[in-house]
PDB file of C-alpha atoms in Angstrom:
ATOM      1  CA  UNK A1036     131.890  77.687 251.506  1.00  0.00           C
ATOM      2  CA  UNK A1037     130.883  78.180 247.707  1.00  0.00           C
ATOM      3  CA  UNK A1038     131.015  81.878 246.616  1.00  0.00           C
ATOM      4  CA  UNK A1039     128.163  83.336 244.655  1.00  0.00           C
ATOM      5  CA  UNK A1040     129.345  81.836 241.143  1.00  0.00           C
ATOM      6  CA  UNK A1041     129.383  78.574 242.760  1.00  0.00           C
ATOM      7  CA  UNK A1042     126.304  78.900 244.150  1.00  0.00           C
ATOM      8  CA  UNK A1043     124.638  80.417 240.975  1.00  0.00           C
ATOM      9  CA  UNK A1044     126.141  77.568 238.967  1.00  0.00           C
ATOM     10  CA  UNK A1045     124.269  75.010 241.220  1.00  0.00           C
ATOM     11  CA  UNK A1046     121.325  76.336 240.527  1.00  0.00           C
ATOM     12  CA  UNK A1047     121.661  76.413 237.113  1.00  0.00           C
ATOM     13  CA  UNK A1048     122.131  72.735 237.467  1.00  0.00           C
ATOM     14  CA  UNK A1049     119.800  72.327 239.149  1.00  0.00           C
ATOM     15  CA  UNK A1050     117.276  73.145 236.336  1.00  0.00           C
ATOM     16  CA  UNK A1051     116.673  71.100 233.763  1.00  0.00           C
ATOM     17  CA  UNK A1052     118.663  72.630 230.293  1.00  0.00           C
ATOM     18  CA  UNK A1053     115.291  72.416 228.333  1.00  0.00           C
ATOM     19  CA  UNK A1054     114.015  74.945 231.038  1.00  0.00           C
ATOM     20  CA  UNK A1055     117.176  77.138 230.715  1.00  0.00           C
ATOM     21  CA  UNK A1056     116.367  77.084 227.062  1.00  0.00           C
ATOM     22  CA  UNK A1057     112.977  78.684 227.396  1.00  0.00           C
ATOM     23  CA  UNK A1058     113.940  80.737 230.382  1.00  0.00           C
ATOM     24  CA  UNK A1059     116.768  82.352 227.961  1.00  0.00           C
ATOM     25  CA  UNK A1060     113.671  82.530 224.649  1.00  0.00           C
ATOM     26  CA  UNK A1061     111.461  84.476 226.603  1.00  0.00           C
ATOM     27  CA  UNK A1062     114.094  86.657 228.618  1.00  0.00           C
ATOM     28  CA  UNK A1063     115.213  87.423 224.897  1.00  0.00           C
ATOM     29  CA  UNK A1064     111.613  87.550 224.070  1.00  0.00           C
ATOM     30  CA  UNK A1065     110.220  90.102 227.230  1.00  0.00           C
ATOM     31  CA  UNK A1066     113.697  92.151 226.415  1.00  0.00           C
ATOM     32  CA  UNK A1067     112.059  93.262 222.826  1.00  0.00           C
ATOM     33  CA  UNK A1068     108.814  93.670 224.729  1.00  0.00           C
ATOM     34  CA  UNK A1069     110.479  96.490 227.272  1.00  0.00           C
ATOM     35  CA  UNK A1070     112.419  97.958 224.028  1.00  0.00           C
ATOM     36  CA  UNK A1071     109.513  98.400 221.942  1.00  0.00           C
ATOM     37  CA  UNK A1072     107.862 100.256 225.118  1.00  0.00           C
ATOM     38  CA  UNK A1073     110.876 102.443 225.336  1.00  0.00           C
ATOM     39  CA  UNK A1074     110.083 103.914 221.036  1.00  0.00           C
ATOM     40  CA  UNK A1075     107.646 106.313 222.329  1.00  0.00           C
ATOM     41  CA  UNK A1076     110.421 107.919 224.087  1.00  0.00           C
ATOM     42  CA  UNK A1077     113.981 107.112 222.088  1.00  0.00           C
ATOM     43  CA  UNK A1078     113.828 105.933 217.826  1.00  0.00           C
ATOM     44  CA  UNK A1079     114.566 102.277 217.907  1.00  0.00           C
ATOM     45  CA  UNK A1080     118.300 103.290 216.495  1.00  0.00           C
ATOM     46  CA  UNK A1081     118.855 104.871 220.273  1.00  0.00           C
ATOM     47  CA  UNK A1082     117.427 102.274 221.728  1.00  0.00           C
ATOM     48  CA  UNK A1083     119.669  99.724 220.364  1.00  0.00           C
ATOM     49  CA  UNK A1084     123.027 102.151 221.264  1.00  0.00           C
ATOM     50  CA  UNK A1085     121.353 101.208 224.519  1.00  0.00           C
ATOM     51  CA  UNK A1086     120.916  97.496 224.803  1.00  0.00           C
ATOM     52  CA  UNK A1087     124.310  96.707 222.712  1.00  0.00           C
ATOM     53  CA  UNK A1088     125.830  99.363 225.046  1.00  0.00           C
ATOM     54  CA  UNK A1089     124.894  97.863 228.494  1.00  0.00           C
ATOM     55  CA  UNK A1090     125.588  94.106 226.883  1.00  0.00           C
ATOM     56  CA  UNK A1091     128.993  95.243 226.138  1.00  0.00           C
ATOM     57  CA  UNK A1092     129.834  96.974 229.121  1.00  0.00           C
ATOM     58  CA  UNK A1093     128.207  93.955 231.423  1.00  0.00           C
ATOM     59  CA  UNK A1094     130.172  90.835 229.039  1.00  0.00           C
ATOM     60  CA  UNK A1095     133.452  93.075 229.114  1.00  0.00           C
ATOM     61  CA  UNK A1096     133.178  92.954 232.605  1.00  0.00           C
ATOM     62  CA  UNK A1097     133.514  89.763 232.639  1.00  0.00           C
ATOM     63  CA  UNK A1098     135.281  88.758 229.259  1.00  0.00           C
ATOM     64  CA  UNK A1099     138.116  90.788 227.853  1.00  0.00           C
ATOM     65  CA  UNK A1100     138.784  90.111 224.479  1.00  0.00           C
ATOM     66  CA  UNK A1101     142.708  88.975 223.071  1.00  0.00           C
ATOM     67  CA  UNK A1102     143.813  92.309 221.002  1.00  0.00           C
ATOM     68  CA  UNK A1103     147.592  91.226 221.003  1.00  0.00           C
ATOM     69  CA  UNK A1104     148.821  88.863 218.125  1.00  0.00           C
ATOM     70  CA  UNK A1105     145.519  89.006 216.026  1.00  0.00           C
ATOM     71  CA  UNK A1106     146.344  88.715 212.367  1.00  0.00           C
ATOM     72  CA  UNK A1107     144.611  90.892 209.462  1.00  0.00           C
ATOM     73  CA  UNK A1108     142.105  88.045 209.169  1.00  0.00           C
ATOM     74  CA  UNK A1109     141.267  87.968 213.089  1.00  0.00           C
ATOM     75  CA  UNK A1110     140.652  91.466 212.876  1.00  0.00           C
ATOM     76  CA  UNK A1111     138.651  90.715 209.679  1.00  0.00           C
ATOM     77  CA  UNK A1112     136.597  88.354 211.120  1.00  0.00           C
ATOM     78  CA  UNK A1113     136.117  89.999 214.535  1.00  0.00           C
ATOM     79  CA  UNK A1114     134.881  93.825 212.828  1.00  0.00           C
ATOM     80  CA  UNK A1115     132.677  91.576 210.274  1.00  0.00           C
ATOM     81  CA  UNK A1116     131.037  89.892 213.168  1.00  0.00           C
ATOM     82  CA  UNK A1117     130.790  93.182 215.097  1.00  0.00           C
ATOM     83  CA  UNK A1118     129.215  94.810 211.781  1.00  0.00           C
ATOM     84  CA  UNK A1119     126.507  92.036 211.347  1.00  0.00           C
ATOM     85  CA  UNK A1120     125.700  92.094 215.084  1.00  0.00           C
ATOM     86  CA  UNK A1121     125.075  95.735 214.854  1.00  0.00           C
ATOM     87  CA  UNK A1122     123.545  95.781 211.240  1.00  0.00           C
ATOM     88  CA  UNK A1123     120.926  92.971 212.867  1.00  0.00           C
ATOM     89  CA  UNK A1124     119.563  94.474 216.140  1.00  0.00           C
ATOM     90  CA  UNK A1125     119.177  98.045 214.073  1.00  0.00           C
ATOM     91  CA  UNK A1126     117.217  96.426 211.346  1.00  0.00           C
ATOM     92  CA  UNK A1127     115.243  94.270 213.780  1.00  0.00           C
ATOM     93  CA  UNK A1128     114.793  97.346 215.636  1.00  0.00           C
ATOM     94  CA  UNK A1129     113.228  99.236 213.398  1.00  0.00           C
ATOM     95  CA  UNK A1130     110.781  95.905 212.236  1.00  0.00           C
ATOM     96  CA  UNK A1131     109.937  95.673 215.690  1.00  0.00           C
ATOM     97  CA  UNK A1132     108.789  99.570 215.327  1.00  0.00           C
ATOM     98  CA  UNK A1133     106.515  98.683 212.371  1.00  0.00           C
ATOM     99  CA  UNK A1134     105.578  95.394 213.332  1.00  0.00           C
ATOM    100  CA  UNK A1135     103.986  93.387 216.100  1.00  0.00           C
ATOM    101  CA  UNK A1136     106.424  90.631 217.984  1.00  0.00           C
ATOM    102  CA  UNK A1137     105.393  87.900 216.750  1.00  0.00           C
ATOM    103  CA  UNK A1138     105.788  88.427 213.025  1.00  0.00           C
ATOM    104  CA  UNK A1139     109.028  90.764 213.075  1.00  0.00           C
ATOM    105  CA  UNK A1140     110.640  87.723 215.463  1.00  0.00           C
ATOM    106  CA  UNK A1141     108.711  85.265 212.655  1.00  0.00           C
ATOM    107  CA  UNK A1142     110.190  86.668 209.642  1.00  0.00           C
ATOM    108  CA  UNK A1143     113.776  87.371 211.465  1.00  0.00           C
ATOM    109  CA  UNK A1144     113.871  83.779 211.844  1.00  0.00           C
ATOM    110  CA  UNK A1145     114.193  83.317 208.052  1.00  0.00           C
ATOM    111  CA  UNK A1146     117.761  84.035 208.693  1.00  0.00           C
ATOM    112  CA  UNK A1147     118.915  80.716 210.553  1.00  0.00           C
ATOM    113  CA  UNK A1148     116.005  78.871 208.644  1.00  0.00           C
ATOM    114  CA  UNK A1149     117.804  79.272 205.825  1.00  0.00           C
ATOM    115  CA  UNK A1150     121.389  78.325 207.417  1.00  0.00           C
ATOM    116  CA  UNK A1151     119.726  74.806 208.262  1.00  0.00           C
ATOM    117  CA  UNK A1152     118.009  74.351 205.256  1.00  0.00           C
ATOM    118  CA  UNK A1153     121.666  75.086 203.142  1.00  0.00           C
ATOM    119  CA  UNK A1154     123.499  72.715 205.404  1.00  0.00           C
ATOM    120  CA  UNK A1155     121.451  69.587 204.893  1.00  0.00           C
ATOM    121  CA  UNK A1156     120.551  69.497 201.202  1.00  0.00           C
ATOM    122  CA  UNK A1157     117.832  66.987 201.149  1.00  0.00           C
ATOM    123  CA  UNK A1158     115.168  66.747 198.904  1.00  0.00           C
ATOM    124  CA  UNK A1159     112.425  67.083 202.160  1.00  0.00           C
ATOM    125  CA  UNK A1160     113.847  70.354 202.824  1.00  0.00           C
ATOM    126  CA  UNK A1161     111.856  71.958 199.699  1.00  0.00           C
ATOM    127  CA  UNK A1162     108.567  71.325 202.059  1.00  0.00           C
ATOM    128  CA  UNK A1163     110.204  73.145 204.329  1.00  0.00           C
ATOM    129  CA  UNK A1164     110.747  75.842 202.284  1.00  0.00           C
ATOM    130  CA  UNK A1165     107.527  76.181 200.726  1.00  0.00           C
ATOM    131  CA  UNK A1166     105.971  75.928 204.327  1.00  0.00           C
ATOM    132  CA  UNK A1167     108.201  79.171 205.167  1.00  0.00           C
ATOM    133  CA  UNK A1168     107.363  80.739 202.106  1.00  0.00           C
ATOM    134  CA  UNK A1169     103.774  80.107 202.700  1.00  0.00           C
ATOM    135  CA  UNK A1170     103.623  81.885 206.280  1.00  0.00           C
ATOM    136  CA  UNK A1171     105.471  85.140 204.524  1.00  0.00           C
ATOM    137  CA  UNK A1172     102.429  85.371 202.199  1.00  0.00           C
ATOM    138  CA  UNK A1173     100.031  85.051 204.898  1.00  0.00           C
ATOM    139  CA  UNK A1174     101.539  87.754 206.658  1.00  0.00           C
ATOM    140  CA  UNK A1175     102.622  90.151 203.964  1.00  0.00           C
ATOM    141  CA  UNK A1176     100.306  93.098 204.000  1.00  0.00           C
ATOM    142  CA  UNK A1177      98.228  92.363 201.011  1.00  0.00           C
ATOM    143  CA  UNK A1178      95.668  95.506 202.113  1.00  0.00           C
ATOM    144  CA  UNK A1179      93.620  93.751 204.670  1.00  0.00           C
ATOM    145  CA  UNK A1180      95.650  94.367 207.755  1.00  0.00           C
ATOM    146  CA  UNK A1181      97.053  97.763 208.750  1.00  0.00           C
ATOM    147  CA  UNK A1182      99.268  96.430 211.528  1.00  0.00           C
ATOM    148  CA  UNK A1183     101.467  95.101 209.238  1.00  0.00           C
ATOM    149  CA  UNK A1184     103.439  97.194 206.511  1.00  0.00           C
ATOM    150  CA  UNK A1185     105.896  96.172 203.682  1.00  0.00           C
ATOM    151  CA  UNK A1186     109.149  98.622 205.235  1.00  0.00           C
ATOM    152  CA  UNK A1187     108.421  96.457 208.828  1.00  0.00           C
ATOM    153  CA  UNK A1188     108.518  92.970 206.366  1.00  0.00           C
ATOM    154  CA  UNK A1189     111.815  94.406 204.885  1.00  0.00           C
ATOM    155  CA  UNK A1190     113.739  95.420 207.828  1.00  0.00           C
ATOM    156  CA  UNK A1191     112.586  91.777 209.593  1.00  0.00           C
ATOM    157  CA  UNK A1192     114.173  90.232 206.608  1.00  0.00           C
ATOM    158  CA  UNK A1193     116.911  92.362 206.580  1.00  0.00           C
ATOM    159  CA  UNK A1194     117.351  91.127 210.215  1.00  0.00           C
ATOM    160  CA  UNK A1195     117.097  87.344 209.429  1.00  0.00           C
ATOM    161  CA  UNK A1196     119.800  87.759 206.747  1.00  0.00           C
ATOM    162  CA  UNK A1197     121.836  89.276 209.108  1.00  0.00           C
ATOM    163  CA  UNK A1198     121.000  86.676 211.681  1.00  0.00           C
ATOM    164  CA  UNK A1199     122.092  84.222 209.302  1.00  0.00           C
ATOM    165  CA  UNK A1200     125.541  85.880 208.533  1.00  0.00           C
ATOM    166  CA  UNK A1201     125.797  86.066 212.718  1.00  0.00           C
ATOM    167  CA  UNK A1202     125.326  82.337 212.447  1.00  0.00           C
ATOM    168  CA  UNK A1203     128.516  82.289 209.967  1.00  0.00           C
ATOM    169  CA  UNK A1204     130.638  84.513 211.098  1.00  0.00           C
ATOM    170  CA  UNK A1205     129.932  83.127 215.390  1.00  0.00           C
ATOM    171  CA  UNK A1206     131.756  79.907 214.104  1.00  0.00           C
ATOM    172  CA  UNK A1207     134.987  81.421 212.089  1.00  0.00           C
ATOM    173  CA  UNK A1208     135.272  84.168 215.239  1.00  0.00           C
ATOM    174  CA  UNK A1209     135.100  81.117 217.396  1.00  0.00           C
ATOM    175  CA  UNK A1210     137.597  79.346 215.873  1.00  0.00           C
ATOM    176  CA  UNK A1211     140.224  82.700 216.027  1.00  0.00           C
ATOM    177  CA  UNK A1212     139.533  83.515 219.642  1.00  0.00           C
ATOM    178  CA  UNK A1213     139.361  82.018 222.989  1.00  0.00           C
ATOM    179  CA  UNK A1214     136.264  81.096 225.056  1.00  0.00           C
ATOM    180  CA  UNK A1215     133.591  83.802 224.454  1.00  0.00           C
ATOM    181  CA  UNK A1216     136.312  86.549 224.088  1.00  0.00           C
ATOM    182  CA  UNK A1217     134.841  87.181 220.203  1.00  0.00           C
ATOM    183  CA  UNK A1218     131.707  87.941 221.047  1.00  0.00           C
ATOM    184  CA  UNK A1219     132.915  90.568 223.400  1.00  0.00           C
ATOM    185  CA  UNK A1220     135.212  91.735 220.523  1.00  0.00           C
ATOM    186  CA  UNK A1221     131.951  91.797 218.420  1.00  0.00           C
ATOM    187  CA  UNK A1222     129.763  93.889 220.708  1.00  0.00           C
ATOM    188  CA  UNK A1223     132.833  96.247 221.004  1.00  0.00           C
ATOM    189  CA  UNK A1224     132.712  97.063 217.466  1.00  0.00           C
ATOM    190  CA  UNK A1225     129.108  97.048 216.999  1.00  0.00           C
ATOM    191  CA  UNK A1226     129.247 100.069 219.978  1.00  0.00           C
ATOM    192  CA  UNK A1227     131.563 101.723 218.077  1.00  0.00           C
ATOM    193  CA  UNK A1228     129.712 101.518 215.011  1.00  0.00           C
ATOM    194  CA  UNK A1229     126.338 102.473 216.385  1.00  0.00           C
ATOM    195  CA  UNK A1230     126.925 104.827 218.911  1.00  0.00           C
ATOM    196  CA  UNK A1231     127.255 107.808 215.932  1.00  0.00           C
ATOM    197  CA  UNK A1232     123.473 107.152 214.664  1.00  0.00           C
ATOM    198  CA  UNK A1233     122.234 106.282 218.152  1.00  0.00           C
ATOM    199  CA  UNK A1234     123.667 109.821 219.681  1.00  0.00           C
ATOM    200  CA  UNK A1235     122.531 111.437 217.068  1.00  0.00           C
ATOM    201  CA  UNK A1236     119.207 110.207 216.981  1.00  0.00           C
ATOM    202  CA  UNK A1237     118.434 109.862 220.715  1.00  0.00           C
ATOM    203  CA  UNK A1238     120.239 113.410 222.012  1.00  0.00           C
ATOM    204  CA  UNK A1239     119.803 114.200 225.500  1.00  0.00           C
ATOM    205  CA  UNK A1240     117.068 111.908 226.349  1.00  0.00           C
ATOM    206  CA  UNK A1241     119.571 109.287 226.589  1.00  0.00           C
ATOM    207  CA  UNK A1242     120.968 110.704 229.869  1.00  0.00           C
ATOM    208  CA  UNK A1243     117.639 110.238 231.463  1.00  0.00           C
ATOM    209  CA  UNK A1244     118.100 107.734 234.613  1.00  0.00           C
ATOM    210  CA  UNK A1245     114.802 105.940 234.094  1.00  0.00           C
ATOM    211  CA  UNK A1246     115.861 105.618 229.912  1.00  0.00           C
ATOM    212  CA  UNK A1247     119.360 104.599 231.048  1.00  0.00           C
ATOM    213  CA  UNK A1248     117.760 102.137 233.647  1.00  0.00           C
ATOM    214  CA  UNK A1249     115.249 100.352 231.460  1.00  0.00           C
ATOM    215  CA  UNK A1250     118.278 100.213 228.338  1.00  0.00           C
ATOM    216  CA  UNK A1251     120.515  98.356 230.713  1.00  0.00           C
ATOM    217  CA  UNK A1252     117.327  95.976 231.668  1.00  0.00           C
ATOM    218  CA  UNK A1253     116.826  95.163 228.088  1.00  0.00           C
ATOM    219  CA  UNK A1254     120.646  94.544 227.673  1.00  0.00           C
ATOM    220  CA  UNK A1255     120.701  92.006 230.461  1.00  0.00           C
ATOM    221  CA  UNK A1256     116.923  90.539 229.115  1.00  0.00           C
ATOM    222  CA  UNK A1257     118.078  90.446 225.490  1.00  0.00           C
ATOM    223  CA  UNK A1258     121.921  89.451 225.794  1.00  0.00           C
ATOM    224  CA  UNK A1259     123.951  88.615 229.076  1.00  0.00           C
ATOM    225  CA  UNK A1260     120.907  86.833 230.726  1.00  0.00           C
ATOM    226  CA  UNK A1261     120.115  84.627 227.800  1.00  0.00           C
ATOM    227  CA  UNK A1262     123.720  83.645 226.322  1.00  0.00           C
ATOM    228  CA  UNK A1263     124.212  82.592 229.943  1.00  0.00           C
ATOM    229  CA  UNK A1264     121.064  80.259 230.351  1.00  0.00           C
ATOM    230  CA  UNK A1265     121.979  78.801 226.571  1.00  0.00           C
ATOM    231  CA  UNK A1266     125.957  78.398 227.352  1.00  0.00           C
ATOM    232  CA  UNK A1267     124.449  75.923 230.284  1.00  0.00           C
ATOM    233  CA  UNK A1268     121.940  74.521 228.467  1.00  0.00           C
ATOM    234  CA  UNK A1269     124.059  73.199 225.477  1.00  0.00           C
ATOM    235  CA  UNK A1270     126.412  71.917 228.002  1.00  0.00           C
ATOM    236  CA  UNK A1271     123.966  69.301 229.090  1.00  0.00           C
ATOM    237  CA  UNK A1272     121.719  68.576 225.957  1.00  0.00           C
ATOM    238  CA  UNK A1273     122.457  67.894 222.467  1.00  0.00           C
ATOM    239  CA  UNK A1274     122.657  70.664 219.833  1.00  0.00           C
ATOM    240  CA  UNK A1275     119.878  69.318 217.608  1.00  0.00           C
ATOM    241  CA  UNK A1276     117.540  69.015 220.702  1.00  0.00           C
ATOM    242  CA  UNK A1277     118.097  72.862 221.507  1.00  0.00           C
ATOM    243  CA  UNK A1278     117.625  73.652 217.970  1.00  0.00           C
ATOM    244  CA  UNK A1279     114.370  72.425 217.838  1.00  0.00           C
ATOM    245  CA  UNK A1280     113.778  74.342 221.177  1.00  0.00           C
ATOM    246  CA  UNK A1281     114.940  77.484 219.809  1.00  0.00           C
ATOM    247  CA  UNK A1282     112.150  76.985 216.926  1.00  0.00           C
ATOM    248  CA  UNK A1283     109.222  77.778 219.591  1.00  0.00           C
ATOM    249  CA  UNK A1284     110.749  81.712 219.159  1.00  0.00           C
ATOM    250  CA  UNK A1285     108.709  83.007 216.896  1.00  0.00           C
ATOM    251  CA  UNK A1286     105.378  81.705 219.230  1.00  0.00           C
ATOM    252  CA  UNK A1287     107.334  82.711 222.462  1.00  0.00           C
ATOM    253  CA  UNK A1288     107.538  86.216 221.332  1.00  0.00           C
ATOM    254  CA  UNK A1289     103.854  86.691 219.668  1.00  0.00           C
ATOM    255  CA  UNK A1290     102.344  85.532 223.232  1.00  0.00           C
ATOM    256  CA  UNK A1291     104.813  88.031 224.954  1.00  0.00           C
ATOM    257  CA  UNK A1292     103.422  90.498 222.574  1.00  0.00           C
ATOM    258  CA  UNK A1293     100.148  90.018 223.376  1.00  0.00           C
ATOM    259  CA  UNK A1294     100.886  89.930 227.124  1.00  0.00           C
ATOM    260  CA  UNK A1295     102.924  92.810 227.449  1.00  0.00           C
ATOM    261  CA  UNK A1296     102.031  94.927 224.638  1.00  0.00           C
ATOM    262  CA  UNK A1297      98.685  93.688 223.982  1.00  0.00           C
ATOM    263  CA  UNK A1298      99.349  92.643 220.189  1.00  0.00           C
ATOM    264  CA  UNK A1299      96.271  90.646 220.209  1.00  0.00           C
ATOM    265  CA  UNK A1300      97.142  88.673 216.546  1.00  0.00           C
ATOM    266  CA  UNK A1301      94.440  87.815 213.326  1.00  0.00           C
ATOM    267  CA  UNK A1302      94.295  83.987 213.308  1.00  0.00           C
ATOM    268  CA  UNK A1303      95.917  84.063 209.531  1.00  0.00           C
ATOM    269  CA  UNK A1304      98.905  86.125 211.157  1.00  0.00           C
ATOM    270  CA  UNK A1305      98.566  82.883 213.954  1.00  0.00           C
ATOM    271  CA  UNK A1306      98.809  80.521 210.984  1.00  0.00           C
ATOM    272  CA  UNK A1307     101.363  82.404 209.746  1.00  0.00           C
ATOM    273  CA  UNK A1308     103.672  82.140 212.544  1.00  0.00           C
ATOM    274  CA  UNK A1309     102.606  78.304 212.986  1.00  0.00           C
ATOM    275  CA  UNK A1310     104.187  77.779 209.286  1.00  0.00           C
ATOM    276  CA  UNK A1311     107.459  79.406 209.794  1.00  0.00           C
ATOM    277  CA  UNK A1312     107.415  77.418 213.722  1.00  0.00           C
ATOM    278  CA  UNK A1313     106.800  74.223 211.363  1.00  0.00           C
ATOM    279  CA  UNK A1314     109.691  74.810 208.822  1.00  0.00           C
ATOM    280  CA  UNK A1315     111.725  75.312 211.570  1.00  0.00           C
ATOM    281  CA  UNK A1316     111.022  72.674 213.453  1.00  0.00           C
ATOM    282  CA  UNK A1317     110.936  69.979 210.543  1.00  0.00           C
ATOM    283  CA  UNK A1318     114.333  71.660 208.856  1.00  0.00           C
ATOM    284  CA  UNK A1319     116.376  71.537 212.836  1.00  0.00           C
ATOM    285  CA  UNK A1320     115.342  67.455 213.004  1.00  0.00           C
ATOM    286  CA  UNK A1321     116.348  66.502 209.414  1.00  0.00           C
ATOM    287  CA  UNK A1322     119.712  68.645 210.028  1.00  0.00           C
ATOM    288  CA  UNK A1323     119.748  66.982 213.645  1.00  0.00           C
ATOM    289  CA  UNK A1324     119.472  63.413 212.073  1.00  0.00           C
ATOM    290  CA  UNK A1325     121.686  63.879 208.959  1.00  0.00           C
ATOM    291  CA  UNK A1326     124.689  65.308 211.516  1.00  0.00           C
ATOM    292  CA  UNK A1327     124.041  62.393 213.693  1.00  0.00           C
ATOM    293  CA  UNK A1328     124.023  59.644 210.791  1.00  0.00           C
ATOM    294  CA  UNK A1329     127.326  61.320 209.200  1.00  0.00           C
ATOM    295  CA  UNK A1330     129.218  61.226 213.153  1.00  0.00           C
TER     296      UNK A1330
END
């Protein structure tokens, strides 16, 4: 008789990875969406103490991460990877405090835009680009919109450069340690170095049940639930194919904003997000088909 990881794993086969995708974009996605609605209680710094907190604690439940024999660069890597990972949900944090979904999650994605675009080096990729650039413009707050403000812009770009460091430093920890062992080692340090501002900041509020509750509901939404769907998914699909998945992010989280927060979005902040959705989607194929012509 299979036990309950057996049984779980069937189902997961059971869906089709291109559902497990999505599934894990908008578990991410409603995850933001329940830690936005916890700022009117906890500053977003508290609130990500929370969610790395109850990702760590779940993932080191179930992955312990290799201390013994590391080298100076292991430990390098692993406390650099831990610093970006903590540097990136604080500054997307606080974007997500100043801005609606859709365009904090739209200009965070900047980050691995950029990654792509580096890696393939063709001449195409300046329309890409341009396209990106294009949808920043259209949602920078030139004075018409007052949902939108220049520090939210900053600290979502902020976020994306960290994102694309995460990017970086994910493959060198993954060639140092086992399995998924340095992303545990990651989140460990990225407690360690949060949990001094998030104390601070948050206080006694964040020994409330119902604020402890909803933080470790956002940690499973925004990091054990999704990592799991996307470690099956990429199993059974090809990398470039969940790339281009992973582009619909940006649109995933501006409807979740608008069903769960009621961000209702301007049609140029629409067109916006359709630009940077483009870029990404055009720059993930050409990368897809130049890895796939140099194999």
């Amino acid at each position: 008789m299979a036990g309950p990881g057996g049984v779980l794993r069937a189902a997961a086969d059971s869906i089709p990875p291109s559902s497990l995708v999505l599934l894990g974009i908008f578990s991410v996605q409603l995850g933001a969406g329940f830690a936005k609605e916890l700022f009117a209680a906890l500053p977003p710094s508290a609130v990500v103490f929370l969610r790395i907190a109850a990702g760590a604690l779940i993932m080191g439940l179930f992955v312990r991460p290799r201390l013994k024999g590391l080298t100076r660069a292991d430990w390098a890597v692993g406390a650099g990877f831990g610093a970006t990972l903590a540097l990136m949900n604080l500054s997307f944090y606080e974007a997500l405090s100043r801005l609606p979904m859709g365009i904090a999650v739209a200009v965070e994605f900047l980050g691995p835009l950029g990654v792509a675009v580096a890696a393939s080096r063709r001449r195409l990729d300046l329309l890409w680009v341009s396209l990106a650039g294009a949808g920043v413009v259209l949602l920078a707050p030139w004075g018409q919109s007052a949902s939108v403000s220049w520090a939210g812009i900053a600290f979502a770009m902020l976020a994306g450069a960290c994102w694309a460091g995460y990017i970086l430093l994910s493959a060198a920890a993954g060639q140092r340690f086992p399995g998924t062992s340095g992303l545990s080692f990651a989140m460990i340090v990225s407690v360690v170095l949060i949990a001094p501002v998030g104390v601070t900041t948050g206080g006694a509020d964040l020994l409330q049940p119902e604020l402890l509750l909803i933080g470790l509901g956002v940690g499973l939404l925004s990091s054990v639930i999704p990592y799991s769907l996307e470690l099956q998914a990429l199993r059974r699909m090809p990398k470039r194919v969940f790339g281009i998945l992973m582009s619909m992010e940006p649109a995933a989280a501006a409807l979740v904003g608008v069903l769960l927060l009621s961000e209702f979005l301007h049609v140029q902040q629409w067109a916006a997000i359709l630009c940077i959705v483009t870029a990404s989607l055009g720059s993930t194929r050409m990368a897809g088909r130049g890895n796939k012509r140099g194999g």
